[in-house]
PDB file of C-alpha atoms and ligand atoms in Angstrom:
ATOM      1  CA  MET A   1     -19.542   3.352 -10.239  1.00 69.00           C
ATOM      2  CA  VAL A   2     -17.481   2.334 -13.286  1.00 70.00           C
ATOM      3  CA  SER A   3     -16.311  -1.276 -13.173  1.00 76.00           C
ATOM      4  CA  LEU A   4     -12.698  -1.952 -12.250  1.00 86.00           C
ATOM      5  CA  LYS A   5     -12.564  -5.117 -14.375  1.00 85.00           C
ATOM      6  CA  GLU A   6     -10.264  -3.632 -16.994  1.00 89.00           C
ATOM      7  CA  ASN A   7      -7.665  -3.183 -14.248  1.00 94.00           C
ATOM      8  CA  LEU A   8      -7.789  -6.834 -13.278  1.00 97.00           C
ATOM      9  CA  ARG A   9      -5.025  -9.362 -13.862  1.00 97.00           C
ATOM     10  CA  ILE A  10      -5.646 -12.918 -12.723  1.00 98.00           C
ATOM     11  CA  VAL A  11      -2.702 -15.223 -12.120  1.00 98.00           C
ATOM     12  CA  ALA A  12      -2.628 -18.902 -11.183  1.00 98.00           C
ATOM     13  CA  ASP A  13      -1.773 -18.848  -7.488  1.00 98.00           C
ATOM     14  CA  ALA A  14      -0.039 -17.039  -4.641  1.00 98.00           C
ATOM     15  CA  GLU A  15       3.404 -17.881  -6.033  1.00 98.00           C
ATOM     16  CA  ALA A  16       2.575 -16.379  -9.444  1.00 98.00           C
ATOM     17  CA  LEU A  17       1.072 -13.358  -7.695  1.00 98.00           C
ATOM     18  CA  THR A  18       4.299 -12.783  -5.782  1.00 98.00           C
ATOM     19  CA  ARG A  19       6.516 -13.133  -8.860  1.00 98.00           C
ATOM     20  CA  THR A  20       4.304 -10.884 -10.990  1.00 98.00           C
ATOM     21  CA  ALA A  21       4.242  -8.263  -8.222  1.00 98.00           C
ATOM     22  CA  ALA A  22       8.044  -8.420  -7.972  1.00 98.00           C
ATOM     23  CA  THR A  23       8.325  -7.747 -11.709  1.00 98.00           C
ATOM     24  CA  VAL A  24       5.950  -4.780 -11.429  1.00 98.00           C
ATOM     25  CA  PHE A  25       7.928  -3.482  -8.427  1.00 98.00           C
ATOM     26  CA  VAL A  26      11.257  -3.674 -10.278  1.00 98.00           C
ATOM     27  CA  ASP A  27       9.825  -2.073 -13.439  1.00 98.00           C
ATOM     28  CA  CYS A  28       8.278   0.820 -11.472  1.00 98.00           C
ATOM     29  CA  ALA A  29      11.513   1.349  -9.544  1.00 98.00           C
ATOM     30  CA  GLN A  30      13.679   1.387 -12.665  1.00 98.00           C
ATOM     31  CA  LYS A  31      11.331   3.688 -14.563  1.00 97.00           C
ATOM     32  CA  ALA A  32      11.047   6.215 -11.716  1.00 97.00           C
ATOM     33  CA  ILE A  33      14.798   6.230 -11.123  1.00 98.00           C
ATOM     34  CA  GLU A  34      15.502   6.683 -14.820  1.00 97.00           C
ATOM     35  CA  GLN A  35      13.067   9.609 -14.964  1.00 96.00           C
ATOM     36  CA  ARG A  36      13.657  11.323 -11.630  1.00 94.00           C
ATOM     37  CA  GLY A  37      16.622   9.689  -9.944  1.00 97.00           C
ATOM     38  CA  SER A  38      14.600   8.173  -7.095  1.00 97.00           C
ATOM     39  CA  CYS A  39      11.550   6.041  -6.420  1.00 98.00           C
ATOM     40  CA  ALA A  40       8.965   6.510  -3.651  1.00 98.00           C
ATOM     41  CA  VAL A  41       7.043   3.392  -2.670  1.00 98.00           C
ATOM     42  CA  ALA A  42       4.219   3.137  -0.141  1.00 98.00           C
ATOM     43  CA  LEU A  43       4.179  -0.363   1.357  1.00 98.00           C
ATOM     44  CA  SER A  44       1.191  -2.204   2.743  1.00 98.00           C
ATOM     45  CA  GLY A  45       0.917  -4.428   5.783  1.00 97.00           C
ATOM     46  CA  GLY A  46      -0.999  -7.669   6.124  1.00 94.00           C
ATOM     47  CA  THR A  47       0.144 -11.146   5.177  1.00 96.00           C
ATOM     48  CA  THR A  48      -0.097 -11.108   1.354  1.00 97.00           C
ATOM     49  CA  PRO A  49       2.878  -8.797   0.654  1.00 98.00           C
ATOM     50  CA  GLN A  50       5.239 -10.673   2.982  1.00 98.00           C
ATOM     51  CA  ALA A  51       6.159 -13.180   0.279  1.00 98.00           C
ATOM     52  CA  LEU A  52       6.813 -10.294  -2.130  1.00 98.00           C
ATOM     53  CA  TYR A  53       9.110  -8.520   0.325  1.00 98.00           C
ATOM     54  CA  ALA A  54      10.980 -11.767   0.992  1.00 98.00           C
ATOM     55  CA  LEU A  55      11.341 -12.462  -2.743  1.00 98.00           C
ATOM     56  CA  LEU A  56      12.683  -8.963  -3.432  1.00 98.00           C
ATOM     57  CA  ALA A  57      15.334  -9.483  -0.759  1.00 98.00           C
ATOM     58  CA  ARG A  58      16.374 -12.992  -1.841  1.00 97.00           C
ATOM     59  CA  ASP A  59      19.975 -13.384  -3.042  1.00 93.00           C
ATOM     60  CA  HIS A  60      19.696 -15.951  -5.811  1.00 89.00           C
ATOM     61  CA  GLU A  61      16.677 -14.295  -7.481  1.00 89.00           C
ATOM     62  CA  PRO A  62      17.062 -11.706 -10.257  1.00 93.00           C
ATOM     63  CA  PHE A  63      14.871  -9.057  -8.590  1.00 97.00           C
ATOM     64  CA  ARG A  64      17.199  -7.940  -5.806  1.00 97.00           C
ATOM     65  CA  ARG A  65      20.077  -6.940  -8.086  1.00 96.00           C
ATOM     66  CA  ARG A  66      17.787  -5.115 -10.519  1.00 97.00           C
ATOM     67  CA  VAL A  67      16.614  -2.676  -7.821  1.00 98.00           C
ATOM     68  CA  PRO A  68      18.815   0.413  -7.250  1.00 97.00           C
ATOM     69  CA  TRP A  69      18.277   0.232  -3.484  1.00 98.00           C
ATOM     70  CA  ALA A  70      20.188   3.414  -2.658  1.00 98.00           C
ATOM     71  CA  GLN A  71      17.651   5.426  -4.661  1.00 98.00           C
ATOM     72  CA  MET A  72      14.577   3.759  -3.201  1.00 98.00           C
ATOM     73  CA  HIS A  73      12.478   5.553  -0.591  1.00 98.00           C
ATOM     74  CA  PHE A  74       9.991   3.591   1.516  1.00 98.00           C
ATOM     75  CA  PHE A  75       6.775   4.889   3.057  1.00 98.00           C
ATOM     76  CA  TRP A  76       3.716   3.135   4.484  1.00 98.00           C
ATOM     77  CA  GLY A  77       0.089   3.309   3.448  1.00 98.00           C
ATOM     78  CA  ASP A  78      -0.990   2.542   6.984  1.00 98.00           C
ATOM     79  CA  GLU A  79       0.252   1.601  10.421  1.00 98.00           C
ATOM     80  CA  ARG A  80      -1.027   0.178  13.659  1.00 98.00           C
ATOM     81  CA  MET A  81      -0.615   2.017  16.991  1.00 98.00           C
ATOM     82  CA  VAL A  82       2.233  -0.202  18.173  1.00 98.00           C
ATOM     83  CA  PRO A  83       5.990   0.288  18.484  1.00 98.00           C
ATOM     84  CA  PRO A  84       8.199  -0.846  15.568  1.00 98.00           C
ATOM     85  CA  GLU A  85       9.372  -4.022  17.299  1.00 97.00           C
ATOM     86  CA  HIS A  86       5.782  -5.191  17.931  1.00 98.00           C
ATOM     87  CA  PRO A  87       4.682  -8.195  15.811  1.00 97.00           C
ATOM     88  CA  ASP A  88       1.701  -6.167  14.490  1.00 97.00           C
ATOM     89  CA  SER A  89       3.834  -3.274  13.231  1.00 98.00           C
ATOM     90  CA  ASN A  90       3.629  -2.891   9.442  1.00 98.00           C
ATOM     91  CA  TYR A  91       7.035  -1.233   9.479  1.00 98.00           C
ATOM     92  CA  GLY A  92       8.401  -4.080  11.601  1.00 98.00           C
ATOM     93  CA  MET A  93       7.117  -6.674   9.125  1.00 98.00           C
ATOM     94  CA  ALA A  94       8.698  -4.871   6.168  1.00 98.00           C
ATOM     95  CA  TYR A  95      11.929  -4.422   8.121  1.00 98.00           C
ATOM     96  CA  ARG A  96      12.202  -8.101   9.003  1.00 98.00           C
ATOM     97  CA  THR A  97      11.310  -9.403   5.532  1.00 98.00           C
ATOM     98  CA  LEU A  98      12.949  -6.798   3.287  1.00 98.00           C
ATOM     99  CA  LEU A  99      14.538  -3.637   4.622  1.00 98.00           C
ATOM    100  CA  SER A 100      16.999  -5.302   6.995  1.00 98.00           C
ATOM    101  CA  LYS A 101      18.260  -7.453   4.091  1.00 97.00           C
ATOM    102  CA  VAL A 102      18.864  -4.943   1.313  1.00 98.00           C
ATOM    103  CA  PRO A 103      21.190  -1.921   1.082  1.00 97.00           C
ATOM    104  CA  VAL A 104      18.562   0.811   1.610  1.00 98.00           C
ATOM    105  CA  PRO A 105      20.045   3.799   3.430  1.00 98.00           C
ATOM    106  CA  PRO A 106      18.230   4.204   6.790  1.00 98.00           C
ATOM    107  CA  ALA A 107      17.495   7.834   5.835  1.00 98.00           C
ATOM    108  CA  ASN A 108      15.350   6.502   2.954  1.00 98.00           C
ATOM    109  CA  VAL A 109      12.980   4.679   5.296  1.00 98.00           C
ATOM    110  CA  HIS A 110      10.106   6.990   6.217  1.00 98.00           C
ATOM    111  CA  ARG A 111       7.848   5.286   8.723  1.00 98.00           C
ATOM    112  CA  PHE A 112       4.923   6.349  10.877  1.00 98.00           C
ATOM    113  CA  LYS A 113       6.048   6.789  14.494  1.00 98.00           C
ATOM    114  CA  PRO A 114       3.101   5.591  16.583  1.00 98.00           C
ATOM    115  CA  GLU A 115       5.330   5.087  19.599  1.00 98.00           C
ATOM    116  CA  GLU A 116       6.148   8.800  19.809  1.00 97.00           C
ATOM    117  CA  ALA A 117       2.726  10.421  20.035  1.00 94.00           C
ATOM    118  CA  GLU A 118      -1.019   9.986  20.384  1.00 98.00           C
ATOM    119  CA  PRO A 119      -2.696   8.913  17.120  1.00 98.00           C
ATOM    120  CA  HIS A 120      -3.701  12.350  15.795  1.00 98.00           C
ATOM    121  CA  SER A 121      -0.258  13.841  16.420  1.00 98.00           C
ATOM    122  CA  ALA A 122       1.407  10.786  14.892  1.00 98.00           C
ATOM    123  CA  ALA A 123      -0.694  11.268  11.739  1.00 98.00           C
ATOM    124  CA  ARG A 124       0.179  14.996  11.598  1.00 98.00           C
ATOM    125  CA  ALA A 125       3.857  14.177  12.030  1.00 98.00           C
ATOM    126  CA  TYR A 126       3.659  11.778   9.084  1.00 98.00           C
ATOM    127  CA  GLU A 127       2.052  14.479   6.943  1.00 97.00           C
ATOM    128  CA  GLN A 128       5.108  16.608   7.716  1.00 97.00           C
ATOM    129  CA  VAL A 129       7.367  13.758   6.637  1.00 97.00           C
ATOM    130  CA  LEU A 130       5.494  13.530   3.322  1.00 97.00           C
ATOM    131  CA  SER A 131       5.440  17.299   2.803  1.00 95.00           C
ATOM    132  CA  ARG A 132       9.189  17.512   3.315  1.00 95.00           C
ATOM    133  CA  TYR A 133      10.045  14.566   1.105  1.00 96.00           C
ATOM    134  CA  PHE A 134       7.952  15.357  -1.954  1.00 94.00           C
ATOM    135  CA  PRO A 135       8.125  18.502  -1.221  1.00 86.00           C
ATOM    136  CA  LEU A 136       4.617  19.886  -1.092  1.00 85.00           C
ATOM    137  CA  VAL A 137       3.267  23.377  -0.923  1.00 79.00           C
ATOM    138  CA  ASP A 138      -0.344  24.264  -0.084  1.00 71.00           C
ATOM    139  CA  ALA A 139      -2.970  21.962  -1.559  1.00 71.00           C
ATOM    140  CA  GLN A 140      -0.583  19.630  -3.325  1.00 91.00           C
ATOM    141  CA  TRP A 141      -0.544  15.886  -3.075  1.00 96.00           C
ATOM    142  CA  PRO A 142       2.344  13.465  -2.915  1.00 96.00           C
ATOM    143  CA  ARG A 143       2.916  11.450  -6.067  1.00 96.00           C
ATOM    144  CA  PHE A 144       4.131   8.018  -5.022  1.00 97.00           C
ATOM    145  CA  ASP A 145       5.739   6.102  -7.850  1.00 98.00           C
ATOM    146  CA  LEU A 146       4.206   2.924  -6.495  1.00 98.00           C
ATOM    147  CA  VAL A 147       1.588   2.170  -3.863  1.00 98.00           C
ATOM    148  CA  LEU A 148       1.072  -1.431  -2.760  1.00 98.00           C
ATOM    149  CA  LEU A 149      -2.287  -2.231  -1.226  1.00 98.00           C
ATOM    150  CA  GLY A 150      -4.151  -5.259   0.055  1.00 98.00           C
ATOM    151  CA  MET A 151      -7.841  -5.825   0.618  1.00 98.00           C
ATOM    152  CA  GLY A 152      -9.507  -7.287   3.684  1.00 98.00           C
ATOM    153  CA  VAL A 153     -12.482  -9.672   3.499  1.00 98.00           C
ATOM    154  CA  ASP A 154     -14.687  -6.703   4.433  1.00 97.00           C
ATOM    155  CA  GLY A 155     -13.376  -4.617   1.508  1.00 97.00           C
ATOM    156  CA  HIS A 156     -11.092  -2.399   3.590  1.00 98.00           C
ATOM    157  CA  THR A 157      -7.786  -1.271   2.175  1.00 98.00           C
ATOM    158  CA  ALA A 158      -4.837   0.241   4.028  1.00 98.00           C
ATOM    159  CA  SER A 159      -6.660   1.320   7.227  1.00 98.00           C
ATOM    160  CA  LEU A 160      -9.639   2.717   5.357  1.00 98.00           C
ATOM    161  CA  PHE A 161     -12.362   0.554   6.876  1.00 98.00           C
ATOM    162  CA  PRO A 162     -16.014   0.403   5.807  1.00 97.00           C
ATOM    163  CA  GLY A 163     -17.972   3.333   7.198  1.00 97.00           C
ATOM    164  CA  SER A 164     -14.959   4.938   8.914  1.00 98.00           C
ATOM    165  CA  ALA A 165     -14.449   8.703   9.017  1.00 98.00           C
ATOM    166  CA  ALA A 166     -11.213   8.693   6.994  1.00 98.00           C
ATOM    167  CA  LEU A 167     -13.188   7.739   3.884  1.00 98.00           C
ATOM    168  CA  TYR A 168     -14.665  11.237   3.828  1.00 97.00           C
ATOM    169  CA  GLU A 169     -11.347  13.081   4.238  1.00 98.00           C
ATOM    170  CA  ARG A 170     -10.615  15.355   1.284  1.00 96.00           C
ATOM    171  CA  ASN A 171      -7.787  17.610   2.505  1.00 96.00           C
ATOM    172  CA  ARG A 172      -5.452  15.656   4.760  1.00 97.00           C
ATOM    173  CA  LEU A 173      -2.648  13.358   3.576  1.00 98.00           C
ATOM    174  CA  ALA A 174      -2.714  11.069   6.603  1.00 98.00           C
ATOM    175  CA  VAL A 175      -5.108  10.719   9.505  1.00 98.00           C
ATOM    176  CA  ALA A 176      -5.730   8.747  12.672  1.00 98.00           C
ATOM    177  CA  ASN A 177      -8.788   6.681  11.789  1.00 98.00           C
ATOM    178  CA  TRP A 178     -10.991   5.272  14.555  1.00 98.00           C
ATOM    179  CA  VAL A 179     -11.946   1.757  13.457  1.00 98.00           C
ATOM    180  CA  VAL A 180     -15.077   0.666  15.284  1.00 97.00           C
ATOM    181  CA  GLN A 181     -14.625  -2.909  14.058  1.00 95.00           C
ATOM    182  CA  LEU A 182     -11.221  -3.085  15.811  1.00 97.00           C
ATOM    183  CA  ALA A 183     -12.035  -0.694  18.660  1.00 97.00           C
ATOM    184  CA  SER A 184      -8.774   1.085  17.978  1.00 98.00           C
ATOM    185  CA  TYR A 185      -7.091   3.832  16.027  1.00 98.00           C
ATOM    186  CA  ARG A 186      -5.140   3.085  12.870  1.00 98.00           C
ATOM    187  CA  LEU A 187      -2.871   5.541  11.058  1.00 98.00           C
ATOM    188  CA  THR A 188      -3.597   5.710   7.362  1.00 98.00           C
ATOM    189  CA  LEU A 189      -3.010   7.720   4.234  1.00 98.00           C
ATOM    190  CA  THR A 190      -6.217   9.156   2.807  1.00 98.00           C
ATOM    191  CA  LEU A 191      -8.006   8.414  -0.457  1.00 98.00           C
ATOM    192  CA  PRO A 192      -6.714  11.551  -2.241  1.00 98.00           C
ATOM    193  CA  ALA A 193      -3.155  10.752  -1.126  1.00 98.00           C
ATOM    194  CA  PHE A 194      -3.429   7.249  -2.636  1.00 98.00           C
ATOM    195  CA  ASN A 195      -5.274   8.455  -5.712  1.00 98.00           C
ATOM    196  CA  HIS A 196      -2.502  10.854  -6.737  1.00 97.00           C
ATOM    197  CA  ALA A 197       0.012   8.010  -7.085  1.00 97.00           C
ATOM    198  CA  ALA A 198       1.586   7.136 -10.435  1.00 97.00           C
ATOM    199  CA  THR A 199       0.864   3.420  -9.959  1.00 98.00           C
ATOM    200  CA  VAL A 200      -1.309   1.570  -7.453  1.00 98.00           C
ATOM    201  CA  VAL A 201      -1.164  -2.220  -7.232  1.00 98.00           C
ATOM    202  CA  PHE A 202      -3.554  -4.350  -5.183  1.00 98.00           C
ATOM    203  CA  LEU A 203      -2.354  -7.806  -4.159  1.00 98.00           C
ATOM    204  CA  VAL A 204      -5.264 -10.108  -3.407  1.00 98.00           C
ATOM    205  CA  SER A 205      -4.874 -13.810  -2.748  1.00 98.00           C
ATOM    206  CA  GLY A 206      -7.021 -16.645  -1.394  1.00 98.00           C
ATOM    207  CA  LYS A 207     -10.606 -17.793  -1.603  1.00 98.00           C
ATOM    208  CA  ASP A 208     -11.714 -15.907   1.505  1.00 98.00           C
ATOM    209  CA  LYS A 209     -11.296 -12.689  -0.523  1.00 98.00           C
ATOM    210  CA  ALA A 210     -13.553 -13.893  -3.356  1.00 98.00           C
ATOM    211  CA  PRO A 211     -16.880 -12.404  -2.148  1.00 96.00           C
ATOM    212  CA  ALA A 212     -15.334  -8.968  -1.516  1.00 96.00           C
ATOM    213  CA  LEU A 213     -13.501  -9.053  -4.835  1.00 96.00           C
ATOM    214  CA  ARG A 214     -16.709  -9.921  -6.676  1.00 96.00           C
ATOM    215  CA  ALA A 215     -18.502  -7.009  -4.977  1.00 95.00           C
ATOM    216  CA  VAL A 216     -15.674  -4.553  -5.705  1.00 95.00           C
ATOM    217  CA  MET A 217     -15.498  -5.568  -9.365  1.00 95.00           C
ATOM    218  CA  ALA A 218     -19.285  -5.377  -9.735  1.00 93.00           C
ATOM    219  CA  GLY A 219     -19.106  -1.754  -8.580  1.00 89.00           C
ATOM    220  CA  THR A 220     -22.625  -1.849  -7.182  1.00 81.00           C
ATOM    221  CA  GLY A 221     -23.605  -0.909  -3.663  1.00 74.00           C
ATOM    222  CA  PRO A 222     -22.492   2.020  -1.548  1.00 86.00           C
ATOM    223  CA  PRO A 223     -18.743   2.535  -2.015  1.00 84.00           C
ATOM    224  CA  GLU A 224     -18.236   3.430   1.659  1.00 91.00           C
ATOM    225  CA  ARG A 225     -19.082  -0.223   2.395  1.00 95.00           C
ATOM    226  CA  LEU A 226     -16.179  -1.338   0.170  1.00 96.00           C
ATOM    227  CA  PRO A 227     -13.387   1.218   0.544  1.00 97.00           C
ATOM    228  CA  ALA A 228     -11.122  -0.636  -1.905  1.00 97.00           C
ATOM    229  CA  GLN A 229     -13.543   0.472  -4.639  1.00 95.00           C
ATOM    230  CA  LEU A 230     -12.628   4.093  -3.948  1.00 96.00           C
ATOM    231  CA  ILE A 231      -9.006   3.669  -4.978  1.00 97.00           C
ATOM    232  CA  ARG A 232      -8.984   5.106  -8.490  1.00 96.00           C
ATOM    233  CA  PRO A 233      -5.805   7.005  -9.394  1.00 97.00           C
ATOM    234  CA  THR A 234      -6.704  10.278 -11.081  1.00 96.00           C
ATOM    235  CA  ARG A 235      -3.595  10.426 -13.301  1.00 94.00           C
ATOM    236  CA  GLY A 236      -2.064   7.055 -12.692  1.00 96.00           C
ATOM    237  CA  ALA A 237      -2.235   3.346 -13.366  1.00 97.00           C
ATOM    238  CA  LEU A 238      -4.251   0.872 -11.323  1.00 98.00           C
ATOM    239  CA  LEU A 239      -3.626  -2.860 -11.260  1.00 98.00           C
ATOM    240  CA  TRP A 240      -5.677  -5.442  -9.378  1.00 98.00           C
ATOM    241  CA  LEU A 241      -3.354  -8.420  -9.207  1.00 98.00           C
ATOM    242  CA  VAL A 242      -5.345 -11.375  -7.942  1.00 98.00           C
ATOM    243  CA  ASP A 243      -4.970 -15.140  -7.887  1.00 98.00           C
ATOM    244  CA  ARG A 244      -7.503 -17.683  -9.188  1.00 98.00           C
ATOM    245  CA  ALA A 245      -8.713 -18.525  -5.708  1.00 98.00           C
ATOM    246  CA  ALA A 246      -9.623 -14.895  -5.029  1.00 98.00           C
ATOM    247  CA  ALA A 247     -11.135 -14.557  -8.514  1.00 98.00           C
ATOM    248  CA  HIS A 248     -13.228 -17.731  -8.478  1.00 97.00           C
ATOM    249  CA  LEU A 249     -16.547 -15.970  -7.851  1.00 97.00           C
ATOM    250  CA  LEU A 250     -16.113 -13.410 -10.623  1.00 95.00           C
ATOM    251  CA  PRO A 251     -18.767 -13.816 -13.305  1.00 90.00           C
ATOM    252  CA  GLY A 252     -17.537 -15.244 -16.584  1.00 79.00           C
ATOM    253  CA  LEU A 253     -14.574 -17.132 -15.104  1.00 70.00           C
TER     254      LEU A 253
HETATM  255  C1  6PG B 301      -2.914  -3.742   7.334  1.00 96.01           C
HETATM  256  C2  6PG B 301      -3.091  -3.503   5.883  1.00 96.01           C
HETATM  257  C3  6PG B 301      -4.441  -3.975   5.376  1.00 96.01           C
HETATM  258  C4  6PG B 301      -4.176  -5.248   4.582  1.00 96.01           C
HETATM  259  C5  6PG B 301      -5.456  -6.006   4.337  1.00 96.01           C
HETATM  260  C6  6PG B 301      -5.200  -7.331   3.641  1.00 96.01           C
HETATM  261  O1  6PG B 301      -2.209  -3.019   7.968  1.00 96.01           O
HETATM  262  O2  6PG B 301      -3.474  -4.739   7.814  1.00 96.01           O
HETATM  263  O3  6PG B 301      -2.413  -2.565   5.262  1.00 96.01           O
HETATM  264  O4  6PG B 301      -5.171  -3.079   4.643  1.00 96.01           O
HETATM  265  O5  6PG B 301      -3.554  -4.947   3.373  1.00 96.01           O
HETATM  266  O6  6PG B 301      -6.066  -6.256   5.575  1.00 96.01           O
HETATM  267  O7  6PG B 301      -4.395  -8.110   4.472  1.00 96.01           O
HETATM  268  P1  6PG B 301      -3.911  -9.555   4.099  1.00 96.01           P
HETATM  269  O8  6PG B 301      -2.878  -9.445   3.066  1.00 96.01           O
HETATM  270  O9  6PG B 301      -3.375 -10.082   5.398  1.00 96.01           O
HETATM  271  O10 6PG B 301      -5.121 -10.304   3.655  1.00 96.01           O
END
């Protein structure tokens, strides 16, 4: 598999990662809105993006006022099977840190609804949400302006876990993915849905991510063991934004 190193940008620390990601977010938003009048972003869960969401919402920072919030549309790359008010909800995290603090119209927030159905139906319902928004006809894919992703220490991204069935999905936009490692279902967009985005940005911070990052950048080994390796936009930009701690095992650094 071709190395992802040319897509790598290493910054000093978590703070620099957050500020760089905020700049990328604002630039993507402005460009999409200039070109099409709106911007569709797929958010990630996990801990790393929380600082970014908080920074985007902060009053005395320049980012908040540079984002045309009324034209922003928010989606999620993955979700846990919990209600929105649950501490593990990816929507809930984004709501608390960002969406409750900025003037995004509620109609522009397009979340998975795990509380309304069993996992497979919840995934199908989200495919309908995507099909209506973009809008899609047969065999078309959504084109997110920006997808934010993280990477777990095992190389998973969104809820595409090593060895899980969703990695082999070629036709669906979103699926319920049984994750053996967690003994539970997760709702996730699929690889082709991510790979049709205009821009995909990974945020990776901390030394615990270093072994997985080294393996992903080396591009050796079976890709289904490191799902993050399979994110390669077909007609879009890919950025691996990582801090020094996460990058410290990369050869040549
Ligand atoms: C989730 C995520 C997941 C996350 C990684 C990295 O719902 O948990 O979308 O893929 O991005 O696990 O998480 P951290 O940022 O917490 O390391």
